[in-house]
Coordinates of C-alpha atoms in Angstrom, one line a residue:
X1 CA 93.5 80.9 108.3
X2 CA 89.4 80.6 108.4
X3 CA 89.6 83.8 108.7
X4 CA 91.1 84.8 105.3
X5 CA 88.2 83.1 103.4
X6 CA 85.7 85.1 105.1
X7 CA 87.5 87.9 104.5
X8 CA 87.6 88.0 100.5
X9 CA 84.3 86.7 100.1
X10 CA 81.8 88.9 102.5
X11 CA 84.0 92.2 101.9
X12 CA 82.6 92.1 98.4
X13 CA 79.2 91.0 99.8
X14 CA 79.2 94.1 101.9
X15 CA 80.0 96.1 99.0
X16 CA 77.2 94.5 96.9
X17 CA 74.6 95.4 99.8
X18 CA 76.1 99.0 99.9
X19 CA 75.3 99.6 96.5
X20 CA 72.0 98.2 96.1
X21 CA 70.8 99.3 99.1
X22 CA 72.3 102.8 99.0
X23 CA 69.5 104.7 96.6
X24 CA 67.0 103.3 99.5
X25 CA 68.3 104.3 102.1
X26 CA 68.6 108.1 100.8
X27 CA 64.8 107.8 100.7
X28 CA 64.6 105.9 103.4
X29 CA 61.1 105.8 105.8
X30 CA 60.7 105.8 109.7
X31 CA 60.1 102.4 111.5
X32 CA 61.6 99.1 110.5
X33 CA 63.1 97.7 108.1
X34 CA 65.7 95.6 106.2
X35 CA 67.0 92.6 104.1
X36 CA 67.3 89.4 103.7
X37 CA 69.5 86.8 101.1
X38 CA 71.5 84.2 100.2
X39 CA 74.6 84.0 98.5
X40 CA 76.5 81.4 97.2
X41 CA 80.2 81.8 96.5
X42 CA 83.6 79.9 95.0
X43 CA 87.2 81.0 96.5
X44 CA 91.0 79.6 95.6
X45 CA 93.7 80.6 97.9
X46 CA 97.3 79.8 98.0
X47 CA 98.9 80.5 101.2
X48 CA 101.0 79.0 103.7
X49 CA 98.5 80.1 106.4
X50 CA 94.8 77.6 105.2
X51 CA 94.4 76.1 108.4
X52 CA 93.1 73.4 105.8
X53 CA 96.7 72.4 105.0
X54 CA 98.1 71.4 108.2
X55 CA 101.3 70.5 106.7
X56 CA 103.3 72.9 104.6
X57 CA 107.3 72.7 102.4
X58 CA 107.3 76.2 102.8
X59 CA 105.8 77.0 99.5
X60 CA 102.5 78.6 99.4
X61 CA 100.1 75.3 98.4
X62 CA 96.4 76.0 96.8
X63 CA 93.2 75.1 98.3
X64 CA 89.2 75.9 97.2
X65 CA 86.1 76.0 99.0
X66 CA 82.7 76.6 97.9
X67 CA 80.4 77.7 100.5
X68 CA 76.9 79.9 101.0
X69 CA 75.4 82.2 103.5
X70 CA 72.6 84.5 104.5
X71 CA 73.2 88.3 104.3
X72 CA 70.4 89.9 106.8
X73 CA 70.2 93.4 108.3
X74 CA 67.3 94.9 110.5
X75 CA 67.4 98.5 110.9
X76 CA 65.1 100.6 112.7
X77 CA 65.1 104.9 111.0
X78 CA 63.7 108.1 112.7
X79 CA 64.4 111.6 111.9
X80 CA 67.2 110.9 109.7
X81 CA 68.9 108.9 112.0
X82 CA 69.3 105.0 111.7
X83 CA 70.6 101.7 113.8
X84 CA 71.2 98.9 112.5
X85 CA 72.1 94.7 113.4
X86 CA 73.7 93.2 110.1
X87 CA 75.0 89.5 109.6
X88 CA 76.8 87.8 107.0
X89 CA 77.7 91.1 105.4
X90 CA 81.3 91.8 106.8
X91 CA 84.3 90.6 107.7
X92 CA 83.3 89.5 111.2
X93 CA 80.3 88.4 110.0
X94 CA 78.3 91.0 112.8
X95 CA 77.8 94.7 112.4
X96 CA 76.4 96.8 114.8
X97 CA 75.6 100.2 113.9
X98 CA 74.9 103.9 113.8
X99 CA 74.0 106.5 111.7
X100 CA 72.9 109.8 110.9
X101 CA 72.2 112.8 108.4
X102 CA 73.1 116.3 109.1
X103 CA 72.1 117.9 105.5
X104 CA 74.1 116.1 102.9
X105 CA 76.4 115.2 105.2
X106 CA 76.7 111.8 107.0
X107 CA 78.3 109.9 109.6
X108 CA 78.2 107.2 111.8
X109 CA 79.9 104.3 113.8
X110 CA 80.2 100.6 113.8
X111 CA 81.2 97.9 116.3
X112 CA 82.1 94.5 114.2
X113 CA 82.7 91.2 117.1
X114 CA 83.4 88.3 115.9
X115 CA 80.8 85.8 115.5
X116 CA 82.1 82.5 115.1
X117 CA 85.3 81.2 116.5
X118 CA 88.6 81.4 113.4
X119 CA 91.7 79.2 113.7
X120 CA 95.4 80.0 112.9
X121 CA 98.2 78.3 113.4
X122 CA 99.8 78.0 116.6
X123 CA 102.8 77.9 115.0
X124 CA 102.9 78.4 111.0
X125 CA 106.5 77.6 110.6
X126 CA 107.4 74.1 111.0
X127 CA 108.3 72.4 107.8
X128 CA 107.2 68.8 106.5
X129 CA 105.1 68.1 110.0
X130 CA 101.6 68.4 111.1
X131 CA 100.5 72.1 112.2
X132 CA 98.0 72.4 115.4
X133 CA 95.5 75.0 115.4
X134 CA 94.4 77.8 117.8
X135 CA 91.7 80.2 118.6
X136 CA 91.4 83.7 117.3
X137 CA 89.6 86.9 118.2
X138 CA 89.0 89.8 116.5
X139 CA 87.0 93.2 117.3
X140 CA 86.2 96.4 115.5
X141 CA 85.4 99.8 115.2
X142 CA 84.3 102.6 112.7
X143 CA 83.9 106.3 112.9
X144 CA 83.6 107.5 109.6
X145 CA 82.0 110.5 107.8
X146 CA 80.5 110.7 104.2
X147 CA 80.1 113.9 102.2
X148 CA 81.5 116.0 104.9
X149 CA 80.2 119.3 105.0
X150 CA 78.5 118.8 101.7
X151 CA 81.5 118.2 100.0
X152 CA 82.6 114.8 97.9
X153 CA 84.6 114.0 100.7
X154 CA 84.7 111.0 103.0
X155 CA 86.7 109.5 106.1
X156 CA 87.3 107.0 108.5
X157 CA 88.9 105.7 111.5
X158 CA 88.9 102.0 112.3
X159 CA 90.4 100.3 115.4
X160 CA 90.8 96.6 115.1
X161 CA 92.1 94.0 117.9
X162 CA 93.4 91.2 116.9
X163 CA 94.1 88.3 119.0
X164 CA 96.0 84.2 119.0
X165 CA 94.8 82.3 121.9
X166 CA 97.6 79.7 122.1
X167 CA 100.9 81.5 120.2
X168 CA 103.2 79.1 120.1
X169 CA 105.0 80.9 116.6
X170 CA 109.0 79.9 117.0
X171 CA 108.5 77.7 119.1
X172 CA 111.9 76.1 118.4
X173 CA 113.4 79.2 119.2
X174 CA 114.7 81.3 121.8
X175 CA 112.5 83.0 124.0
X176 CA 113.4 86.2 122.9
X177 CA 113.2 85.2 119.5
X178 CA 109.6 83.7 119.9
X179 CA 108.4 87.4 121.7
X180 CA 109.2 88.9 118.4
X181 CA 106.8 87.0 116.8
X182 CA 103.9 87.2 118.6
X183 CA 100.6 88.1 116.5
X184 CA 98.4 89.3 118.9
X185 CA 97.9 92.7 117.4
X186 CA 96.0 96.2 117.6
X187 CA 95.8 98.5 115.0
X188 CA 94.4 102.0 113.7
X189 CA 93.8 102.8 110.2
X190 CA 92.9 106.2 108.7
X191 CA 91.6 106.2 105.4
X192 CA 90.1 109.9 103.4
X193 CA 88.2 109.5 99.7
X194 CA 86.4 111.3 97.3
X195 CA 84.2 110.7 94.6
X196 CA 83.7 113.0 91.5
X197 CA 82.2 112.3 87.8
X198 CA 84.2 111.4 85.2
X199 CA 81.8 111.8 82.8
X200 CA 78.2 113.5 83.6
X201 CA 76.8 112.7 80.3
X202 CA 77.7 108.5 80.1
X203 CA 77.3 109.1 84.2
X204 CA 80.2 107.2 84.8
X205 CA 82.1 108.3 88.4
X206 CA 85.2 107.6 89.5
X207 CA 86.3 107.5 93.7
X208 CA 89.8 107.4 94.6
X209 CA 91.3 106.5 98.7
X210 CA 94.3 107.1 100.2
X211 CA 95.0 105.2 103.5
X212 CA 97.2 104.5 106.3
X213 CA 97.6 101.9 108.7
X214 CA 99.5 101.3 112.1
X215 CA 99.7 97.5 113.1
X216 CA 101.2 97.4 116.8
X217 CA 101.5 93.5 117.5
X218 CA 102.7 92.1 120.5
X219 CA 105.9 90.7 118.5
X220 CA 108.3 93.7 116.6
X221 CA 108.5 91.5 113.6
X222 CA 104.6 91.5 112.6
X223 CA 104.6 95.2 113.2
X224 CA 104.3 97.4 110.6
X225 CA 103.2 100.6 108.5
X226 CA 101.1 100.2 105.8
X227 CA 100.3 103.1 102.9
X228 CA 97.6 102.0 100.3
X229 CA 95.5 103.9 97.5
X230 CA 92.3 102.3 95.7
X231 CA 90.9 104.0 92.5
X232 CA 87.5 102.9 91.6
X233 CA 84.6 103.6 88.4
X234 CA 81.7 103.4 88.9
X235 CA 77.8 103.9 86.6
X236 CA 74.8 103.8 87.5
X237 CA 71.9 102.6 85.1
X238 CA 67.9 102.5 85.4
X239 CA 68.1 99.5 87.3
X240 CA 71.8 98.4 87.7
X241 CA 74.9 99.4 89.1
X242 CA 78.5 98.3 87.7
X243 CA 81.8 99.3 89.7
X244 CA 85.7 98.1 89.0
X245 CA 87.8 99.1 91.9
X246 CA 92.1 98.7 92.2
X247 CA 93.9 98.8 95.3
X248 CA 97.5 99.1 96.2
X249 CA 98.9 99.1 99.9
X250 CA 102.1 98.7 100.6
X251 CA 103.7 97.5 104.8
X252 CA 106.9 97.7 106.0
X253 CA 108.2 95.8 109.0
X254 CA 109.2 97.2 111.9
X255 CA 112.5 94.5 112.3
X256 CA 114.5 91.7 111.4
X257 CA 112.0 88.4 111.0
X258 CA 114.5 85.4 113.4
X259 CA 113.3 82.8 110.9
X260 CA 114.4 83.8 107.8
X261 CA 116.8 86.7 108.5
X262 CA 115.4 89.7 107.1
X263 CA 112.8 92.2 107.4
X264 CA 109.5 91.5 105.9
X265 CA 108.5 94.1 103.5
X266 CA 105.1 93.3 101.7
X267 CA 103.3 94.6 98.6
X268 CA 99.6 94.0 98.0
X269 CA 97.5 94.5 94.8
X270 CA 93.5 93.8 94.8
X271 CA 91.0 94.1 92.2
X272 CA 87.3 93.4 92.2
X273 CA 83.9 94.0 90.4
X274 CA 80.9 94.5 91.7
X275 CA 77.6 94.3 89.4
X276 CA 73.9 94.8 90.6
X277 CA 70.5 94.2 88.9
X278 CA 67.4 95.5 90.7
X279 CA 64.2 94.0 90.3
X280 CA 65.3 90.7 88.5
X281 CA 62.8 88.3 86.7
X282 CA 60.0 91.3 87.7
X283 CA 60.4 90.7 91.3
X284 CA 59.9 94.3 93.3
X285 CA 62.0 95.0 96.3
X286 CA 64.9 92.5 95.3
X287 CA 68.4 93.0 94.2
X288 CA 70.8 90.4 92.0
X289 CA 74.5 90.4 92.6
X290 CA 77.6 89.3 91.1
X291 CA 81.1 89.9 92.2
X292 CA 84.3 88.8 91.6
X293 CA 87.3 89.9 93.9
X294 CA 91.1 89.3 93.4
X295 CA 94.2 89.8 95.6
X296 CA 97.8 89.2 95.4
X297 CA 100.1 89.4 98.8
X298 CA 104.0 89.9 97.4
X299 CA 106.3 89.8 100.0
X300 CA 110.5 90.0 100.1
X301 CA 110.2 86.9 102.0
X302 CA 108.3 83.9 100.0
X303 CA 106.9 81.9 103.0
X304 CA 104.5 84.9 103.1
X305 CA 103.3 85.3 99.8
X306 CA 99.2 84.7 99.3
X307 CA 96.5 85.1 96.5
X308 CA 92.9 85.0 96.4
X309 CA 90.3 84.8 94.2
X310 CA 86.5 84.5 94.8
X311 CA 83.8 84.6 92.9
X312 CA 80.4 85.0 94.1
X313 CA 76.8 85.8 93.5
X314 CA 73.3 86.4 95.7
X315 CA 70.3 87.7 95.6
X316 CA 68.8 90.3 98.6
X317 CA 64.6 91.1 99.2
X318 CA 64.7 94.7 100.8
X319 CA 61.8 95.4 103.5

């Protein structure tokens, strides 16, 4: 899918904002302000679900893509309270937001639309023949707290609706079969973290995440429960910031998949690093990024299997 390459690429540029922009806004000022960027980065996938390979064997095939974009957010603070319009910096490219301080406790809310128009498959699961493409939707939302009553930790809540305009998946099937694949999709996800120091004296910091997610699609056989953990180290410098974060989530089908005759039951492992420099070449107000993300979809069933890798760099002038 489109989708899928946005994904891996603009999750770590959201994560490369956060960090660079996070000691500013602790400090932050009433009245306007915000960023601007660009960032250039490279992904390879192999999947069975690139919209770029229309026609598939039913083994996963590779594809790359280099591509750019322009991370902006304007934000408008008073009395310790902040809304924000970001683009480019998440997965649905637009972020609307909330947020507040309530002594060093946070919390706030964010509604994420999609921008552009993705393509999936209207059916993935033809072999040897050309695949047509349909319309997706997606939508979000985020209520999450930070440092909750002035403890290390941290949750959140995300709804997400997910939705195939044309869903033609089994269409050689029965039409009971086909209603048990249908994709259309909402979910809830609950995730809790904390962050402590590892070591105070090298200031190195460790955060670690448990999470748990409840896909509800329209079709039993792409509904699932999902469990994941993440572990992550992180230091701050002078001027820089370095993290290395693993993830783990594991999902479990609800029933029997009609194509290939058994329940899908999919484990996924993710690693990425994030590095910041502020102030590069002597220019105030600016932040260099690097990061490098990597993810691995194993699944019982083969036709599913995915990885991604993108690499990726910008640079971001805070106003």
């Amino acid at each position: 899918m489109k989708k899928s390459i946005w994904k891996y690429s603009l999750t770590g540029l959201v994560a490369i904002v956060s960090c660079s922009s996070s000691a500013k806004q602790d400090n932050r000022e009433d009245g306007f302000g915000g960023h601007i960027g660009v960032f250039v980065a490279y992904q390879s996938s192999t999947s069975n679900f690139n919209t770029e390979n229309t026609v598939t064997t039913g083994d996963p095939e590779a594809s790359q893509q280099v591509f750019a974009g322009p991370p902006v957010e304007l934000h408008y603070n008073w009395d310790q309270q902040q809304v924000y319009l970001s683009l480019f910096n998440s997965n649905e490219l637009i972020q609307l937001g909330y947020q507040t301080k309530i002594g060093d406790s946070s919390a706030g809310l964010n509604y994420r639309p999609s921008l552009f128009g993705n393509e999936a498959f209207a059916d993935p699961y033809p072999l040897k023949q050309v695949r047509d493409t349909t319309d997706t939707k997606a939508h979000s939302f985020d209520l999450w707290g930070k440092n909750i009553l002035g403890t290390p930790l941290s949750l959140t809540a995300t709804y997400h609706q997910f939705n195939v305009e044309n869903d033609k998946a089994g269409s050689t099937l029965g039409i009971q079969e086909q209603q048990v694949l249908k994709r259309s999709a909402d979910s809830l996800t609950l995730a809790s973290g904390i962050e402590f120091p590892v070591s105070l004296a090298n200031k190195i910091f460790a955060s670690v995440e448990l999470s748990f997610e409840q896909y509800r699609a329209d079709g039993d056989a792409e509904t699932f429960d999902g469990k994941g953990a993440s572990v992550g180290l992180f230091k701050p410098l002078d001027n820089q910031f370095v993290m290395l974060k693993f993830g783990y989530q594991t999902n479990e089908f609800k029933t029997l998949h009609p194509i290939f005759g058994k329940t899908r039951d999919d484990d996924i492992v993710d690693a990425s690093f994030i590095y910041t420099l502020d102030s590069p070449f002597g220019w105030h107000d600016t932040s260099l990024a690097v990061n490098a993300s990597y993810s691995d979809n194993m699944s019982n069933i083969d036709f599913f299997e995915q990885q991604n890798l993108t690499v990726g760099t910008g640079i971001i002038y805070h106003f």
